[in-house]
XYZ file of C-alpha atoms in Angstrom:
585
model
C -9.928 30.726 5.894
C -11.896 29.354 8.811
C -15.139 27.505 8.148
C -18.375 29.086 9.245
C -21.961 28.047 9.674
C -22.550 29.257 6.158
C -21.096 25.983 4.995
C -24.477 24.419 5.591
C -26.380 26.882 3.384
C -27.858 24.987 0.397
C -27.680 26.204 -3.159
C -30.885 27.675 -4.543
C -33.094 25.100 -6.291
C -30.689 22.265 -5.399
C -32.785 19.173 -4.769
C -31.494 16.517 -2.375
C -29.769 13.588 -4.006
C -32.506 11.273 -2.776
C -35.003 13.184 -4.961
C -32.830 13.696 -8.049
C -32.004 10.015 -8.602
C -34.211 6.938 -8.400
C -33.359 3.987 -6.190
C -32.527 1.836 -9.208
C -30.186 4.524 -10.561
C -28.399 4.683 -7.239
C -28.155 0.897 -6.974
C -26.777 0.398 -10.496
C -24.415 3.361 -10.156
C -23.039 2.091 -6.842
C -22.657 -1.427 -8.240
C -20.745 -0.164 -11.285
C -18.520 2.097 -9.190
C -17.794 -0.705 -6.689
C -16.877 -3.091 -9.506
C -14.589 -0.451 -11.022
C -12.880 0.109 -7.693
C -12.597 -3.645 -7.173
C -10.747 -3.918 -10.497
C -8.081 -1.447 -9.427
C -7.765 -2.738 -5.848
C -7.640 -6.434 -6.788
C -5.046 -5.945 -9.493
C -2.355 -4.942 -7.031
C -2.690 -8.038 -4.835
C -3.352 -10.556 -7.623
C -0.281 -9.504 -9.600
C 1.881 -9.589 -6.485
C 0.987 -13.283 -5.982
C 1.710 -14.131 -9.619
C 4.965 -12.137 -9.568
C 7.415 -15.022 -9.020
C 5.856 -17.032 -11.867
C 5.976 -14.000 -14.173
C 9.603 -13.408 -13.245
C 10.562 -16.999 -14.030
C 8.626 -17.140 -17.317
C 9.887 -13.836 -18.732
C 13.348 -14.194 -17.148
C 13.002 -10.829 -15.430
C 16.242 -9.690 -13.786
C 16.007 -9.091 -10.009
C 16.780 -5.385 -10.446
C 13.827 -5.035 -12.852
C 11.291 -7.044 -10.858
C 10.177 -4.183 -8.530
C 9.214 -2.136 -11.598
C 6.148 -4.354 -12.084
C 4.724 -2.605 -9.023
C 6.567 0.715 -9.278
C 5.306 1.456 -12.808
C 1.689 0.892 -11.705
C 2.068 2.966 -8.524
C 3.826 5.915 -10.150
C 1.373 6.173 -13.061
C -1.648 5.858 -10.775
C -0.513 8.449 -8.223
C 0.502 10.951 -10.902
C -2.877 10.786 -12.648
C -5.191 10.975 -9.619
C -5.462 14.822 -9.562
C -5.887 14.914 -13.358
C -8.805 12.462 -13.345
C -10.307 14.257 -10.352
C -10.379 17.557 -12.208
C -11.757 15.884 -15.340
C -14.564 14.337 -13.295
C -15.619 17.834 -12.208
C -15.442 19.125 -15.785
C -16.946 16.159 -17.671
C -18.885 14.237 -15.021
C -18.192 11.016 -13.092
C -19.710 8.708 -15.719
C -17.412 9.923 -18.479
C -14.335 9.556 -16.260
C -15.288 6.083 -15.013
C -15.956 4.867 -18.560
C -12.642 6.298 -19.784
C -10.771 4.905 -16.774
C -12.187 1.399 -17.205
C -11.409 1.485 -20.929
C -7.775 2.483 -20.293
C -7.433 -0.067 -17.482
C -8.829 -2.918 -19.572
C -6.591 -1.958 -22.500
C -3.593 -2.117 -20.189
C -4.784 -5.443 -18.748
C -5.104 -7.016 -22.199
C -1.675 -5.740 -23.261
C -0.135 -7.058 -20.028
C -1.650 -10.474 -20.682
C -0.152 -10.707 -24.173
C 3.233 -9.229 -23.202
C 6.238 -11.354 -24.059
C 9.061 -9.175 -22.724
C 9.976 -7.430 -19.494
C 9.907 -3.945 -21.027
C 6.499 -4.476 -22.622
C 4.997 -5.769 -19.386
C 6.388 -2.868 -17.336
C 5.074 -0.295 -19.831
C 1.658 -1.949 -19.913
C 1.537 -1.995 -16.122
C 1.968 1.769 -16.373
C -1.052 1.920 -18.695
C -3.041 -0.004 -16.106
C -1.966 2.520 -13.487
C -3.174 5.414 -15.643
C -6.645 3.869 -15.743
C -6.727 2.801 -12.098
C -6.367 6.423 -10.961
C -9.714 7.237 -12.596
C -11.335 4.247 -10.880
C -10.066 5.267 -7.439
C -11.059 8.928 -7.553
C -14.212 8.547 -9.691
C -15.704 5.763 -7.586
C -15.246 7.610 -4.290
C -16.659 10.849 -5.759
C -19.820 9.032 -6.896
C -20.962 8.612 -3.293
C -20.820 12.379 -2.782
C -23.008 12.890 -5.856
C -25.669 10.386 -4.832
C -25.970 11.025 -1.097
C -25.821 14.032 1.251
C -22.890 14.176 3.726
C -25.009 12.903 6.606
C -25.585 9.617 4.749
C -22.251 9.215 2.982
C -20.400 7.482 5.796
C -22.142 4.128 5.492
C -21.631 4.045 1.723
C -18.018 5.207 1.903
C -17.541 2.320 4.327
C -18.570 -0.105 1.579
C -15.917 1.313 -0.727
C -13.341 1.076 2.032
C -14.358 -2.544 2.591
C -13.535 -3.259 -1.069
C -9.911 -2.317 -0.374
C -9.809 -4.710 2.557
C -11.519 -7.604 0.790
C -9.162 -7.271 -2.155
C -6.275 -7.987 0.208
C -7.885 -11.331 1.102
C -9.360 -12.355 -2.237
C -6.425 -11.099 -4.316
C -3.693 -13.472 -3.089
C -6.038 -16.474 -3.118
C -7.411 -15.683 -6.591
C -3.944 -14.852 -7.896
C -2.525 -18.148 -6.722
C -5.440 -20.196 -8.058
C -5.530 -18.470 -11.465
C -1.759 -18.691 -11.888
C -1.671 -22.403 -11.017
C -4.773 -23.377 -13.008
C -4.667 -21.118 -16.077
C -1.285 -19.389 -16.144
C -0.128 -15.897 -15.170
C -1.536 -14.304 -18.345
C -5.057 -14.887 -17.011
C -4.265 -12.801 -13.956
C -4.663 -9.870 -16.363
C -7.286 -11.349 -18.696
C -9.665 -11.948 -15.776
C -10.123 -8.177 -15.577
C -11.852 -8.107 -18.961
C -15.209 -9.737 -18.048
C -15.371 -7.893 -14.711
C -14.645 -4.601 -16.450
C -17.219 -5.337 -19.142
C -19.883 -5.876 -16.462
C -18.923 -2.618 -14.734
C -19.108 -0.767 -18.061
C -22.549 -2.207 -18.784
C -23.922 -1.093 -15.404
C -22.444 2.390 -15.794
C -23.523 2.971 -19.397
C -27.042 1.586 -18.945
C -28.233 3.223 -15.737
C -25.648 5.657 -14.358
C -26.545 9.361 -14.757
C -23.798 11.717 -16.006
C -23.238 13.075 -12.477
C -21.762 16.332 -13.710
C -21.597 18.849 -10.825
C -23.970 21.811 -11.019
C -22.416 25.195 -11.704
C -19.618 23.793 -13.891
C -19.784 25.239 -17.381
C -16.997 24.749 -19.896
C -13.466 24.861 -18.549
C -10.329 23.198 -19.815
C -7.829 20.872 -18.212
C -4.686 22.633 -17.014
C -2.166 20.742 -19.155
C 0.903 22.777 -18.069
C -0.084 22.090 -14.477
C -0.446 18.372 -15.224
C 3.040 18.305 -16.789
C 4.539 20.156 -13.813
C 2.806 17.727 -11.445
C 4.269 14.777 -13.348
C 7.757 16.309 -13.143
C 7.266 16.741 -9.389
C 5.624 13.427 -8.512
C 7.289 10.846 -10.785
C 10.923 11.523 -9.672
C 9.788 11.675 -6.047
C 8.072 8.286 -6.192
C 10.995 6.765 -8.096
C 13.456 8.054 -5.504
C 11.354 6.695 -2.635
C 10.944 3.330 -4.381
C 14.594 2.882 -5.408
C 16.377 4.409 -2.427
C 17.850 2.328 0.403
C 20.288 2.617 3.268
C 23.977 2.480 2.411
C 24.417 -0.526 4.714
C 21.567 -2.489 3.133
C 22.043 -2.494 -0.656
C 19.546 -4.214 -2.923
C 19.402 -5.066 -6.602
C 18.305 -2.208 -8.801
C 18.436 0.368 -6.001
C 20.666 3.243 -4.930
C 21.831 4.561 -1.568
C 19.877 7.535 -0.231
C 22.908 9.807 -0.551
C 23.853 8.686 -4.062
C 23.834 11.035 -7.051
C 20.834 9.365 -8.814
C 18.592 9.605 -5.730
C 19.639 13.162 -4.886
C 19.127 14.118 -8.540
C 15.596 12.687 -8.507
C 14.761 14.576 -5.316
C 16.137 17.809 -6.827
C 14.113 17.346 -10.024
C 11.027 16.633 -7.936
C 11.530 19.825 -5.935
C 11.766 21.861 -9.161
C 8.640 20.203 -10.584
C 6.604 20.720 -7.401
C 7.717 24.351 -7.258
C 6.569 24.903 -10.839
C 3.298 23.117 -10.056
C 2.553 25.368 -7.077
C 3.333 28.479 -9.144
C 1.159 27.262 -12.002
C -1.778 26.422 -9.743
C -1.753 29.944 -8.316
C -2.129 31.430 -11.807
C -4.155 28.826 -13.741
C -7.776 29.562 -14.616
C -8.825 25.949 -13.861
C -6.142 24.540 -11.510
C -5.890 20.810 -10.820
C -5.632 21.398 -7.068
C -7.185 24.760 -6.321
C -5.116 26.776 -3.821
C -8.329 28.298 -2.460
C -9.378 24.887 -1.121
C -6.304 24.743 1.102
C -7.615 27.850 2.883
C -10.398 25.626 4.225
C -8.995 24.171 7.418
C -11.072 20.999 7.152
C -9.627 20.378 3.674
C -5.969 21.135 4.444
C -5.866 19.476 7.870
C -7.905 16.500 6.661
C -5.488 15.808 3.816
C -2.500 16.230 6.131
C -4.017 13.570 8.383
C -4.719 11.305 5.393
C -1.074 11.595 4.292
C 0.204 10.773 7.787
C -2.086 7.776 8.242
C -1.192 6.578 4.752
C 2.419 6.396 5.910
C 1.544 3.504 8.240
C -1.358 1.972 6.285
C 0.706 -0.257 3.980
C 3.890 -0.296 6.036
C 2.062 -1.900 8.949
C 1.504 -5.077 6.915
C 4.337 -4.965 4.355
C 7.000 -6.421 6.635
C 4.877 -8.873 8.613
C 5.166 -11.723 6.032
C 8.969 -11.578 6.464
C 8.487 -12.179 10.183
C 6.043 -15.028 9.560
C 8.417 -16.734 7.094
C 11.734 -16.287 8.919
C 10.596 -16.480 12.549
C 7.335 -18.449 12.708
C 8.476 -20.691 9.841
C 5.487 -20.454 7.512
C 5.558 -20.733 3.743
C 5.117 -17.561 1.712
C 1.499 -18.490 0.901
C 0.533 -19.204 4.492
C 2.286 -16.061 5.693
C 0.053 -14.042 3.372
C -3.035 -15.739 4.765
C -2.015 -14.536 8.227
C -3.073 -11.065 7.075
C -6.648 -12.247 6.460
C -7.913 -11.515 10.006
C -6.246 -8.095 9.860
C -8.056 -7.408 6.605
C -11.347 -8.505 8.109
C -10.623 -6.055 10.927
C -10.106 -3.307 8.338
C -13.398 -4.210 6.651
C -15.245 -4.253 9.993
C -13.728 -0.898 10.961
C -14.734 0.585 7.599
C -18.339 -0.566 7.732
C -18.946 0.083 11.438
C -17.420 3.564 11.413
C -19.439 4.472 8.326
C -22.681 3.338 9.944
C -21.878 5.133 13.203
C -21.044 8.455 11.562
C -24.310 8.331 9.617
C -26.268 7.678 12.807
C -24.381 10.121 15.046
C -23.816 12.892 12.509
C -20.308 13.330 13.954
C -16.992 11.925 12.859
C -14.112 13.436 14.842
C -14.639 11.341 17.988
C -14.588 8.193 15.859
C -11.359 9.334 14.155
C -9.626 9.963 17.473
C -10.886 6.681 18.933
C -9.687 4.728 15.889
C -6.208 6.288 16.080
C -5.934 5.485 19.787
C -6.978 1.924 18.996
C -4.394 1.813 16.206
C -1.637 3.037 18.503
C -2.623 0.328 20.961
C -2.368 -2.302 18.228
C 1.055 -0.998 17.174
C 2.194 -1.025 20.810
C 1.126 -4.645 21.233
C 3.066 -5.612 18.094
C 6.050 -3.444 18.954
C 6.583 -4.639 22.521
C 5.223 -8.190 22.814
C 6.563 -10.035 19.752
C 9.142 -12.706 20.525
C 11.132 -15.228 18.458
C 8.733 -17.844 19.857
C 5.516 -16.075 18.800
C 3.014 -18.378 17.091
C 0.852 -17.763 14.047
C -2.309 -17.676 16.179
C -0.779 -15.124 18.550
C 0.299 -12.774 15.763
C -3.061 -13.149 14.011
C -5.008 -12.037 17.094
C -2.720 -9.051 17.609
C -3.061 -7.904 13.998
C -6.858 -7.817 14.306
C -6.379 -4.856 16.660
C -4.316 -3.074 14.017
C -6.976 -3.768 11.394
C -9.786 -2.332 13.518
C -7.717 0.814 14.041
C -6.879 1.206 10.346
C -10.410 0.542 9.101
C -12.038 3.944 9.741
C -9.192 5.875 8.087
C -10.588 5.565 4.546
C -14.288 6.503 4.896
C -14.178 9.052 7.734
C -11.514 11.378 6.348
C -13.036 11.204 2.880
C -16.427 12.229 4.320
C -14.832 15.086 6.297
C -12.992 16.496 3.285
C -15.950 16.146 0.914
C -18.213 17.823 3.464
C -15.931 20.887 3.538
C -16.014 21.754 -0.178
C -18.742 22.825 -2.628
C -20.371 20.145 -4.725
C -18.723 21.371 -7.935
C -15.316 20.674 -6.368
C -16.081 17.170 -5.077
C -13.932 15.537 -7.770
C -10.902 17.706 -6.959
C -11.371 17.166 -3.221
C -11.720 13.388 -3.555
C -8.729 13.147 -5.861
C -6.671 15.220 -3.416
C -7.512 12.802 -0.592
C -6.630 9.793 -2.752
C -3.438 11.484 -3.964
C -2.179 12.310 -0.461
C -3.098 8.842 0.810
C -1.129 7.098 -1.960
C 1.789 9.498 -1.538
C 1.794 8.811 2.190
C 1.808 5.074 1.571
C 4.854 5.361 -0.675
C 6.715 7.571 1.800
C 5.763 5.264 4.674
C 6.980 2.086 2.993
C 10.287 3.785 2.135
C 10.723 5.240 5.624
C 9.782 2.148 7.589
C 11.656 -0.015 5.094
C 14.806 1.874 6.022
C 14.039 1.297 9.720
C 13.473 -2.422 9.108
C 16.546 -2.979 6.924
C 18.837 -0.934 9.155
C 17.755 -2.747 12.328
C 17.940 -6.145 10.632
C 21.448 -5.467 9.297
C 22.807 -4.385 12.668
C 21.221 -7.279 14.546
C 22.284 -9.909 11.998
C 25.880 -8.703 11.932
C 26.237 -8.635 15.696
C 24.401 -11.844 16.552
C 25.689 -14.100 13.774
C 29.268 -12.918 14.207
C 29.051 -13.993 17.819
C 27.363 -17.294 16.939
C 29.946 -18.291 14.282
C 33.036 -17.087 16.111
C 35.825 -19.669 16.138
C 34.445 -21.831 13.315
C 36.615 -22.739 10.313
C 36.286 -20.222 7.416
C 34.666 -22.757 5.062
C 31.959 -23.526 7.636
C 31.311 -19.829 8.166
C 30.929 -19.337 4.418
C 28.380 -22.174 4.272
C 26.331 -20.598 7.045
C 26.493 -17.149 5.446
C 25.380 -18.507 2.090
C 22.428 -20.350 3.630
C 20.880 -17.404 5.472
C 18.138 -15.234 3.907
C 19.887 -12.463 2.020
C 23.182 -13.514 3.533
C 24.258 -12.577 7.031
C 25.533 -9.199 5.949
C 22.205 -7.482 6.402
C 20.949 -7.296 2.821
C 17.230 -7.300 2.209
C 15.858 -10.769 2.793
C 13.817 -11.973 -0.161
C 10.229 -12.887 0.482
C 9.507 -16.555 0.774
C 13.075 -17.653 1.552
C 13.898 -18.763 5.069
C 16.799 -20.356 6.873
C 16.650 -24.157 6.581
C 18.723 -25.517 9.496
C 18.275 -29.201 8.638
C 19.452 -28.656 5.066
C 22.458 -26.705 6.311
C 23.297 -29.474 8.776
C 23.053 -32.074 6.002
C 25.542 -30.121 3.867
C 27.885 -29.727 6.818
C 27.727 -33.470 7.594
C 28.667 -34.242 3.987
C 31.692 -31.967 4.277
C 32.796 -33.415 7.604
C 32.329 -36.967 6.311
C 35.000 -36.275 3.704
C 37.305 -34.872 6.414
C 36.576 -37.907 8.592
C 37.701 -40.307 5.861
C 40.966 -38.427 5.572
C 41.357 -38.357 9.368
C 41.067 -42.157 9.550
C 44.413 -42.376 7.809
C 45.974 -39.970 10.307
C 44.873 -41.730 13.504
C 42.317 -41.560 16.341
C 43.305 -38.074 17.460
C 42.585 -36.587 14.032
C 39.188 -38.293 13.909
C 38.321 -37.053 17.392
C 39.208 -33.521 16.313
C 36.936 -33.788 13.259
C 34.095 -35.159 15.409
C 34.485 -32.250 17.826
C 34.507 -29.704 14.979
C 31.378 -31.293 13.497
C 29.531 -31.215 16.813
C 30.462 -27.566 17.350
C 29.418 -26.626 13.788
C 26.047 -28.410 14.082
C 25.444 -26.701 17.417
C 26.322 -23.364 15.830
C 23.610 -23.897 13.203
C 21.037 -23.872 15.999
C 22.582 -20.698 17.422
C 22.530 -19.047 13.997
C 18.880 -20.007 13.545
C 18.078 -18.395 16.881
C 20.123 -15.308 15.977
C 18.185 -14.949 12.705
C 14.852 -15.244 14.480
C 15.862 -12.689 17.106
C 17.139 -10.306 14.409
C 13.946 -10.461 12.353
C 11.878 -10.096 15.522
C 13.722 -6.957 16.607
C 13.504 -5.482 13.089
C 9.745 -6.098 12.955
C 9.265 -4.646 16.428
C 11.258 -1.562 15.407
C 8.831 -0.974 12.515
C 5.792 -1.022 14.782
C 7.451 1.119 17.444
C 8.245 3.739 14.828
C 4.684 3.407 13.503
C 3.411 4.429 16.960
C 5.145 7.797 16.528
C 3.631 8.252 13.063
C 0.164 7.381 14.387
C 0.713 9.832 17.246
C 1.507 12.556 14.699
C -1.695 11.643 12.851
C -3.604 11.978 16.130
C -2.251 15.479 16.753
C -3.180 16.528 13.210
C -6.667 15.046 13.594
C -7.212 16.989 16.818
C -6.745 20.176 14.757
C -9.452 19.080 12.304
C -12.634 21.195 12.649
C -15.823 19.159 12.807
C -18.376 20.702 10.460
C -22.019 19.644 10.701
C -22.807 16.939 8.177
C -25.300 18.390 5.737
C -28.547 16.499 5.257
C -29.769 18.233 2.108
C -28.441 18.552 -1.405
C -25.194 20.133 -2.553
C -24.068 23.272 -0.833
C -21.478 25.944 -1.154
C -18.159 26.069 0.617
C -17.629 28.732 3.261
C -15.593 30.884 0.885
C -18.452 30.922 -1.600
C -21.474 31.050 0.699
């Protein structure tokens, strides 16, 4: 159903948010919500930094290691619509308190875990709580401020995501080195306690007006879990047939196809249930609002390049530029600052201008420009400073994607459906991120495998088999195109030292055979050492082309997001209190 001017009609007796809540209530509520969101956002980056230490201490098998992240992601994404509906039924305060309690329980259990299975299960508990923090915190802004003022505050919440990407790796490394990996989880307890105190002491219930009674649609929640969990597992575990990895399956394998089939059945049941449920988790009527449906489609599409645009860059910085894993992560700091700046500036501008679509389109054009610079100007000789400057452009383009689309979607629905609308935006963003990482990961791995095979085969042609085996074993992930592990890079000087040791043994044997035999060994050694340099260059060129392929493909995804955004209707940002949606007005 098309939106009309009736969308701006206020509810009878609905006072503006500025009159219903005092300044101190707003300040304490925002502080508590920001701290809650910081908990969930920081946890992802802190744990990623401590991951290698956790793996070594608990002796986690390589095929089980990705589940530390997968369990958190799957549980969080699955629960976002459930917490969103509960926040409309029970109020934001109740959901935030429950979410923080679940998250802190999971954090404590993770910290005391002594086995791989226990840690993975407890990471899932953390994910269950984090979903409430994501959706509840973003919905709070819509309860406290009218749409015309929400942009600048949504920008603050978006900036938390960006800052967590900078602070997380640094804090994770420091805590792990100084106190041990267990404290990566225990550190959440005092921060969560402070957030709980702020919320319980001064935060109003923030239960939407017009919501009376109602029950959670449990059958719908079960159907959603059956649809979402297999889908996320398939996207996380699938890989190209030519690029196998530990713990994964080829896209066309029976386990992956079975997961996709189960997901299709679950999503079908979920859609049917939502059309008949009295209190659906995702109300079908909201999708008749073009601003809601198109806005979430854009959020999903942008989510597909949000994480993928930075996921593969550390591999380039390690294997091409030659940085350590820690320093490669710090390269993302300027990009993150660009994201923060884009968040805050776009939020301030939309509040001043009262319009958001022009800023969305401008940000996407800027993002496409950043992707183009990365996709067509990277070289094997690119420096850290050069890449850092280029990634700032990407960050400025990504920044507005979180606050602006959230404001647009919230502005299109009635106040009593703010929780559902916010959870839908968060759900589609996280789903898009998962799909994007899987899709662009296939592009990266496929390009890397082809380039490595072709270039290293040419570089090592004519060498003795034992020398070829040494070179293959020394390359990241082997030269067969398998996924290169983070933090490992080709060490040419170490390879040359091993080769010299081997040739020294051959040289001693050649001394007994005569000058001609020694000359032959010397020639073989010189050719092998020269080949090491060629292999190093081939590796750098292969990783460069794979990284460029990711950003070139990301241009197409950003272009699709631009087309979807152009279809987004721009509704006037309301300046008063809550109002009805067009279908209800």
